[in-house]
Short mmCIF file of C-alpha atoms in Angstrom, two decimals:
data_model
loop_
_atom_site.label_atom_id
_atom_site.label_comp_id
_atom_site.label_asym_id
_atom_site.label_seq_id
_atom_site.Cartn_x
_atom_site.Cartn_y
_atom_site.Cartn_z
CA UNK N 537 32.89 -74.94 73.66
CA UNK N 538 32.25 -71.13 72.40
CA UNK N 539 34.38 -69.60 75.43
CA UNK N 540 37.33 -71.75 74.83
CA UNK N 541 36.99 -71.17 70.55
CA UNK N 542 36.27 -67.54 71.72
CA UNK N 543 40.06 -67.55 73.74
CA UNK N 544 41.20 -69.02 70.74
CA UNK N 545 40.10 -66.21 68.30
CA UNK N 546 41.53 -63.76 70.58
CA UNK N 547 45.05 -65.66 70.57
CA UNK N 548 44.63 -66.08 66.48
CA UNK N 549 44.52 -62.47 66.17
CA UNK N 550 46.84 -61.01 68.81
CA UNK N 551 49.79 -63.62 67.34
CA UNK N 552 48.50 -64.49 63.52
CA UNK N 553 48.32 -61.46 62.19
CA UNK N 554 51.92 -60.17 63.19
CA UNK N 555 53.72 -63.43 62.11
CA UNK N 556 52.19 -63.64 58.52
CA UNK N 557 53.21 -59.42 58.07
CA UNK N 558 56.46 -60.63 58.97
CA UNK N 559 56.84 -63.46 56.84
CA UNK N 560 55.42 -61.01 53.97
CA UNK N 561 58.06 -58.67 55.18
CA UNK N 562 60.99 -61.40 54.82
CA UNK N 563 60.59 -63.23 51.43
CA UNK N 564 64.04 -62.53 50.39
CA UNK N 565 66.03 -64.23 53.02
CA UNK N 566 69.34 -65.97 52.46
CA UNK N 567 69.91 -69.66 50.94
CA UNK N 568 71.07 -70.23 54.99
CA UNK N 569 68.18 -69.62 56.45
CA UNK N 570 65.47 -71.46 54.22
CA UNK N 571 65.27 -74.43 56.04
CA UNK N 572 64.20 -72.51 59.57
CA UNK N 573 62.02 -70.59 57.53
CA UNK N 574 60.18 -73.33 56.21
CA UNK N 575 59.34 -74.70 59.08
CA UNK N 576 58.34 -71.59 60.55
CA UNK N 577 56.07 -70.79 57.31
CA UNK N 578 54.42 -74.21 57.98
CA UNK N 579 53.57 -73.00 61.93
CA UNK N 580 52.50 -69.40 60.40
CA UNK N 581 50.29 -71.04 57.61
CA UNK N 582 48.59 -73.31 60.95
CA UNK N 583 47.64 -70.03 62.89
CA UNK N 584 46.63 -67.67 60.13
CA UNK N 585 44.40 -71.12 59.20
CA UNK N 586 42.35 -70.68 62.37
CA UNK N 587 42.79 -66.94 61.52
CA UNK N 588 41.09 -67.62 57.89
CA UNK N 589 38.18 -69.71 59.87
CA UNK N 590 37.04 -66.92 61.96
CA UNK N 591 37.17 -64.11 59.21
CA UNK N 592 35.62 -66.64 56.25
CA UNK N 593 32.66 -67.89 58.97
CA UNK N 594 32.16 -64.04 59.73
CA UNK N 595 32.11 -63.28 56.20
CA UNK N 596 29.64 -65.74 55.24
CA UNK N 597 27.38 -65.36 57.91
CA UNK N 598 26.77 -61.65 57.36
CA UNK N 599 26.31 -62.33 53.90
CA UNK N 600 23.34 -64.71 54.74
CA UNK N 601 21.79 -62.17 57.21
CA UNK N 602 21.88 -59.20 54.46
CA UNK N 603 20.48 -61.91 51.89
CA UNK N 604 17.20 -63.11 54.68
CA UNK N 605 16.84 -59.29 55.47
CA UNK N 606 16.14 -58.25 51.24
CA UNK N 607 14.22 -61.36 50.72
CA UNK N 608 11.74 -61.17 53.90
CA UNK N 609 11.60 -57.64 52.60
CA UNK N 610 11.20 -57.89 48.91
CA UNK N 611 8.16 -60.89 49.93
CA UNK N 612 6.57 -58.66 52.41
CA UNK N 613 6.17 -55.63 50.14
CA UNK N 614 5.66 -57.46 47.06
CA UNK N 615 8.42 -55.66 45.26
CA UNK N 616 12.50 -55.79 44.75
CA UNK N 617 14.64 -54.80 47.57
CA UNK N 618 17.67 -52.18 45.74
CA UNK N 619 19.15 -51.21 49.18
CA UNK N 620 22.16 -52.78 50.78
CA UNK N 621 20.69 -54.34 53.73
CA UNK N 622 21.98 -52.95 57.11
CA UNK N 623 20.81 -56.00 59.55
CA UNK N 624 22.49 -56.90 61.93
CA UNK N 625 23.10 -59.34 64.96
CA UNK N 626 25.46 -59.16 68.32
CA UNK N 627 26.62 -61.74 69.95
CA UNK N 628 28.31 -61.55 73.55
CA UNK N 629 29.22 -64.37 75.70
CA UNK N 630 31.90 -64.63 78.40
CA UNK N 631 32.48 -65.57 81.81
CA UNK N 632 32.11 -63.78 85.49
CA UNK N 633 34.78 -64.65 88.64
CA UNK N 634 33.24 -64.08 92.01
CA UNK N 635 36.85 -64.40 94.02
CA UNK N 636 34.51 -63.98 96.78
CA UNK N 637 31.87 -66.69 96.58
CA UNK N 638 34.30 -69.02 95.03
CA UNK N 639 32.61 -69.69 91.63
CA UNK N 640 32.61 -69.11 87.83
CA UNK N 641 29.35 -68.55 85.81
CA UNK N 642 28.87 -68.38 82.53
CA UNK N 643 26.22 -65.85 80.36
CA UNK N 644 25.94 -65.96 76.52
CA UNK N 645 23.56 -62.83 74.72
CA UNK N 646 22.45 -62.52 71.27
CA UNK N 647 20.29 -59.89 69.82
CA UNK N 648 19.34 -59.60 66.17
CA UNK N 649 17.47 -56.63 64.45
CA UNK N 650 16.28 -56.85 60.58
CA UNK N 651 15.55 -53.86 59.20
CA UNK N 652 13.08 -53.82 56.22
CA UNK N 653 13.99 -50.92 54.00
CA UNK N 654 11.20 -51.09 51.93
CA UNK N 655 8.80 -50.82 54.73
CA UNK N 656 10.19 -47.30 54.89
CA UNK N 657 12.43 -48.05 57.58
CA UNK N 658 9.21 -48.10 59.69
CA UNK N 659 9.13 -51.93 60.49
CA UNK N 660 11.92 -54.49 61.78
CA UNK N 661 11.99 -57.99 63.11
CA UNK N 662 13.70 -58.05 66.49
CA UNK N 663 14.84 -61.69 67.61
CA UNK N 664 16.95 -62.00 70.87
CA UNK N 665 17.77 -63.63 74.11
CA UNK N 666 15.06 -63.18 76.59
CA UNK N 667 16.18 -62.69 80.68
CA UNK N 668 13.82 -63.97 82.81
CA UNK N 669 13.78 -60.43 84.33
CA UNK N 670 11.76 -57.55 83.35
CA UNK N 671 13.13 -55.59 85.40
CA UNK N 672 16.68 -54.82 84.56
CA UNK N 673 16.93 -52.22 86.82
CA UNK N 674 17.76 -55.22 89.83
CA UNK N 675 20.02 -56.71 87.83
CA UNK N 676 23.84 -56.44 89.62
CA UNK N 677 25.39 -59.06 86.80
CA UNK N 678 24.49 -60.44 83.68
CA UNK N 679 21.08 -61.00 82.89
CA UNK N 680 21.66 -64.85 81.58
CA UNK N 681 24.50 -65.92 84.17
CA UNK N 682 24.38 -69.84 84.38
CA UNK N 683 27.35 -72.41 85.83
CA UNK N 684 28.75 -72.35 82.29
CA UNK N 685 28.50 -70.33 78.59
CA UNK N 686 26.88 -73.26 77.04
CA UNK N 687 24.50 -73.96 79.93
CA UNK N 688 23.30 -70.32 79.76
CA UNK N 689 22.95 -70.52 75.94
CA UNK N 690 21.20 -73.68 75.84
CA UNK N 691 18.82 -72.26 78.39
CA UNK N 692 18.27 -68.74 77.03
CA UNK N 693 14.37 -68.27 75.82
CA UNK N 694 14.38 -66.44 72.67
CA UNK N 695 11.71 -63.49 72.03
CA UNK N 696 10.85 -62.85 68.40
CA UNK N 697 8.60 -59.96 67.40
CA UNK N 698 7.41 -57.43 64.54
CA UNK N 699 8.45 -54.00 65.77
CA UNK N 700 6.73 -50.79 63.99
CA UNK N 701 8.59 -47.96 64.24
CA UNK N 702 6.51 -44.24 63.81
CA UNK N 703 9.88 -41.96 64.33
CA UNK N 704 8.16 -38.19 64.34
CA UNK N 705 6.18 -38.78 67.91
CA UNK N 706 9.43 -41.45 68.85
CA UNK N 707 7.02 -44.60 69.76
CA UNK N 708 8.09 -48.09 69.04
CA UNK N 709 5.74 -50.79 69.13
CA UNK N 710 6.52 -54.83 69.66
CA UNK N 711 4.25 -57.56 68.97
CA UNK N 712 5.95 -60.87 69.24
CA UNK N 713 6.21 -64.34 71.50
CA UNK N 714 8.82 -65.49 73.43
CA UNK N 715 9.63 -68.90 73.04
CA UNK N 716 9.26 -71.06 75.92
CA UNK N 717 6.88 -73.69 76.71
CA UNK N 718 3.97 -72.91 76.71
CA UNK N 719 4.54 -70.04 74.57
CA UNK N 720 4.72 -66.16 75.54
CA UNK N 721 2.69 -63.63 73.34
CA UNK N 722 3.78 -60.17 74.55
CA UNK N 723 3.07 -56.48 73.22
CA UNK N 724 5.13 -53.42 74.39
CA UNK N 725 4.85 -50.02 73.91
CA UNK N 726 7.58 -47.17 74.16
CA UNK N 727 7.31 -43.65 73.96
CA UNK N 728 11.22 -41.77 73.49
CA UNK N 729 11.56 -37.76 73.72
CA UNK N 730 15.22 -36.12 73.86
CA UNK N 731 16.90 -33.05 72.64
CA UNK N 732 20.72 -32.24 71.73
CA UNK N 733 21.38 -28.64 72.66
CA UNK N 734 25.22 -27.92 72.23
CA UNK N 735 26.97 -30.51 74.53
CA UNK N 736 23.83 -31.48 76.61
CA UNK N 737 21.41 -34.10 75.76
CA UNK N 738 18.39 -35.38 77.06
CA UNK N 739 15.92 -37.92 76.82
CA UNK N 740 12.77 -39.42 78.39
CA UNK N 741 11.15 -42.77 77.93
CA UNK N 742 7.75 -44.43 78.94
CA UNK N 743 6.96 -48.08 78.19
CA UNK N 744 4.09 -50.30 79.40
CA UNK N 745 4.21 -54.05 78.23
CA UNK N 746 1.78 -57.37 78.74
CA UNK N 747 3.10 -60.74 78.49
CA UNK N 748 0.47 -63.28 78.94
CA UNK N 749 2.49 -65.46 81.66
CA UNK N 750 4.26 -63.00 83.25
CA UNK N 751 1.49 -59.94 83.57
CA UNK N 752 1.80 -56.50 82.78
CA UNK N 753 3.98 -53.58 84.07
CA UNK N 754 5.59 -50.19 83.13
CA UNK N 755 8.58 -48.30 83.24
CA UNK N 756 9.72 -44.41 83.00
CA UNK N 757 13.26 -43.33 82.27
CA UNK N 758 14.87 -39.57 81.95
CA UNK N 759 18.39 -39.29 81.68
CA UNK N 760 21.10 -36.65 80.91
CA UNK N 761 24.77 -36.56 78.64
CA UNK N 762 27.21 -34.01 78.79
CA UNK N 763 30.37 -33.99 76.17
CA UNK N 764 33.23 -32.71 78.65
CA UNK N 765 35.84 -33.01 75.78
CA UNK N 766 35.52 -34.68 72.62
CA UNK N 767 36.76 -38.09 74.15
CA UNK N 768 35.05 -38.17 76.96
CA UNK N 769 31.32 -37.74 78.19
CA UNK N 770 29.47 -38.42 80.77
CA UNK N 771 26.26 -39.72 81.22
CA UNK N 772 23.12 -40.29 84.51
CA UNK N 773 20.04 -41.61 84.49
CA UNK N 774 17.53 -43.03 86.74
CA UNK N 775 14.34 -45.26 86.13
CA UNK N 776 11.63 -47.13 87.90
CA UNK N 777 9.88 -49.91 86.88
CA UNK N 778 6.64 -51.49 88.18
CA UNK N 779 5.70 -55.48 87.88
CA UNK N 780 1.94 -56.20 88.65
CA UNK N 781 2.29 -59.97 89.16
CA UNK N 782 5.08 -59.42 91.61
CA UNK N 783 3.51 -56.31 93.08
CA UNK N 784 6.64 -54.35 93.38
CA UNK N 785 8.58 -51.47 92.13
CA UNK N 786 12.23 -51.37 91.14
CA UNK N 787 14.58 -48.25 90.55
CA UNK N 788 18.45 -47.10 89.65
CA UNK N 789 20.54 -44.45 89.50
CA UNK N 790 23.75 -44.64 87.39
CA UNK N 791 26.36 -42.41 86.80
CA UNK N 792 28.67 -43.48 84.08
CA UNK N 793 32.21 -41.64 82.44
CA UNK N 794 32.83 -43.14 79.13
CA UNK N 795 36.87 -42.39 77.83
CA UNK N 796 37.55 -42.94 74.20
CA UNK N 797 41.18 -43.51 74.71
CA UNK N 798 41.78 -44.42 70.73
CA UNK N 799 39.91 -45.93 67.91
CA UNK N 800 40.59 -49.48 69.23
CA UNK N 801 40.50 -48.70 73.26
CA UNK N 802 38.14 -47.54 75.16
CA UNK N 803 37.47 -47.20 79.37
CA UNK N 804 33.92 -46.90 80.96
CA UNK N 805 33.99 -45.63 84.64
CA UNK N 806 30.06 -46.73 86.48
CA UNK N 807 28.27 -46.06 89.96
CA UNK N 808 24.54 -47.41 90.05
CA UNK N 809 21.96 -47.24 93.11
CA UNK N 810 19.60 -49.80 93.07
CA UNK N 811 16.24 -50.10 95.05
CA UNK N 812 13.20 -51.75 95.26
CA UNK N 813 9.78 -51.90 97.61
CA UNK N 814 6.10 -52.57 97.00
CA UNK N 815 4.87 -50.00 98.59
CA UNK N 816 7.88 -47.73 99.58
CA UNK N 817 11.20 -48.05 97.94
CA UNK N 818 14.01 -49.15 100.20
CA UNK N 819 17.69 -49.05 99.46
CA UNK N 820 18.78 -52.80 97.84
CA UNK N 821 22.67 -52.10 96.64
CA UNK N 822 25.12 -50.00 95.16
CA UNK N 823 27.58 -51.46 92.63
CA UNK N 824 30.85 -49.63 91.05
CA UNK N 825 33.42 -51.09 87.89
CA UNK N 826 35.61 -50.20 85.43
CA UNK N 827 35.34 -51.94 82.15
CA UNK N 828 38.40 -51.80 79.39
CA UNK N 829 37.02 -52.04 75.73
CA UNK N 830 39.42 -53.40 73.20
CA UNK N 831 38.75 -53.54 69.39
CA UNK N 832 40.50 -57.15 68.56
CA UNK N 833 39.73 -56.90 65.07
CA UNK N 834 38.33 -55.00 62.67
CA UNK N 835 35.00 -53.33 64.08
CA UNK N 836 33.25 -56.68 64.43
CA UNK N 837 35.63 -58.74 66.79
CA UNK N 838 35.94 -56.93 70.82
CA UNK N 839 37.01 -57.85 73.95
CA UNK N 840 36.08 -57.06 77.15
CA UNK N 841 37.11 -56.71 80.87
CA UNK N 842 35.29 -55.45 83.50
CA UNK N 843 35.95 -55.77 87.15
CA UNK N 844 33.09 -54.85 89.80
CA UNK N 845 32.62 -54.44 93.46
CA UNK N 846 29.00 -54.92 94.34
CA UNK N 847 27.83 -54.08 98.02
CA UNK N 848 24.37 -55.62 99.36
CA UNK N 849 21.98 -54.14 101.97
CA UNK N 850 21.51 -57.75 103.37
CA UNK N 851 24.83 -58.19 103.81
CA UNK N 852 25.80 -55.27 105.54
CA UNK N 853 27.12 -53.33 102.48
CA UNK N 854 30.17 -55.77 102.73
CA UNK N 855 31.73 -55.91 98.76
CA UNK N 856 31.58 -58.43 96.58
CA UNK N 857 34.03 -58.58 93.87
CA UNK N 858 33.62 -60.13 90.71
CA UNK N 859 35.46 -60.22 87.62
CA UNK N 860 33.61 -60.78 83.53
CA UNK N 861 35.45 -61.53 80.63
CA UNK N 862 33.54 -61.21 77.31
CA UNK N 863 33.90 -61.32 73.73
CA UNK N 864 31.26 -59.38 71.72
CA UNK N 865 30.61 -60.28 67.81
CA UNK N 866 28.92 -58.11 65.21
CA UNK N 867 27.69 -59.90 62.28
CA UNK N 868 26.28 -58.08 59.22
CA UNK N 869 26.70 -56.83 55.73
CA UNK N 870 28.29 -53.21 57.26
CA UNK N 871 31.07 -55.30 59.02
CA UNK N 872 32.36 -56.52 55.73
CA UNK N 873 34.77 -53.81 54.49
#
């Protein structure tokens, strides 16, 4: 089960590593002691084996993923690919407590972006999990929450799509199909404007998109950063997005401090409004958490924790709270140092 191997990994690390430094650190014990340490090299050669697992599967996968990135480039330019590739792919999958409701779901995420350097950096292939929302502005949880991790990865739809990049006017365009039965062309097209001016930034977005199952819609964005020290920032934005098929408009407000505590730790303080209407927009919820960031290993291995209190119009505002555990991995050839 990936949640349970993911517990695992975390336990590998947090007790592996420190028992093999100190066995490095104690080679010259007395004749007295070599029986115990025997023993204890065999346990310590056991975890730093699941250890080896993790970092050799790691290692191999984002090999393969810088060797598919060159050779879909080199074939789709007709010429040699010099450049390290800098491809990548997250995964995140995890669990969510609702103490409240009495129940655990599961959510598993993956999002993959090849970048084709040949292609002038102009043109990637996107392939990721695919919500069955296109709105993301209603979304209180995670967007693929199912009774279990596997359940929600077996019954993620996966979007695949060509995505041309023209940086000086900042538009992005995706033309692609998301896999479901039947199958889901879609186009999208977004439109990005910001500005750094000392410790302020800024930045706008417009995107209109067509899938041919689930209609067409739009969405605007503006939001605004401010670097209070050089550790901490903080961050609003609001957007509105409108779904023809459903005939209704959705918005949010969110208001987030992030707190680099350290290179490994990291807090993220968040407030978010949500509404929706189809005519009028109407208060729907308002949502607060904390979520602790922990590097586990490396710059490719991080946990996460993030308790939430989420309060519901049609429930009076009465909270909810809820609890998500996750593990995010970042595959790649720049995660190999």
């Amino acid at each position: 089960m990936p949640l349970k191997k993911g517990y695992i990994v975390a336990i590998c690390l947090v007790t592996g590593w420190p028992l093999a430094a100190f066995s490095a650190e104690n080679t010259d014990n007395t004749n007295s002691q070599t029986t115990n340490n025997e023993s204890l090299e065999a346990t310590r050669e056991d975890e730093s084996g699941e250890v080896g697992w993790l970092i050799g599967s790691h290692e191999t996968v984002s090999k393969k993923i810088g060797s598919w990135s060159t050779n879909i480039d080199s074939f789709l330019s007709g010429r040699p690919s010099n450049q390290q590739s800098d491809s990548s792919i997250q995964i995140r999958f995890g669990s969510v407590l609702s103490k409240d409701k009495g129940e655990q779901t599961g959510f598993f995420d993956f999002n993959a972006q090849l970048k084709l350097p040949n292609t002038q950096d102009r043109l990637r292939l996107i392939v990721e999990s695919d919500s069955d929302s296109l709105a993301p502005e209603s979304l209180r949880g995670e967007s693929s929450q199912q009774n279990n991790v596997v359940k929600s990865a077996l019954k993620s739809s996966i979007s695949a799509a060509v995505r041309y990049i023209k940086e000086d006017i900042g538009m992005d365009i995706d033309a692609g199909i998301r896999v479901d039965f039947p199958l889901d062309p879609f186009l999208r097209i977004r439109l990005k404007q910001g500005q750094t001016l000392d410790r302020f930034d800024w930045w706008q977005e417009q995107e209109a998109f067509a899938y041919y199952s689930k209609g067409i819609g739009a969405r605007y964005g503006i939001g605004l950063g401010y670097a209070i020290l050089p550790r901490l920032s903080f961050t609003t934005d609001f957007s509105v997005a409108w779904l023809d098929k459903e005939g209704m408009f959705y918005a949010r407000e969110n208001f987030v401090f992030q707190h680099e505590i350290n290179k490994k730790n990291r807090l993220g303080y968040q407030l978010s409004f949500l509404q929706s209407g189809e005519h009028s927009i109407e208060p729907d919820s308002f949502l607060y958490n904390i979520q602790y960031e922990r590097l586990l290993y490396k710059d490719w291995l991080i946990g996460q924790i993030k308790p939430q209190f989420t309060h519901e119009a049609d429930e009076d505002y009465d909270g909810t709270f809820s609890l998500t555990l996750s593990l995010v991995i970042l595959l790649g050839p720049e995660y190999l140092h």
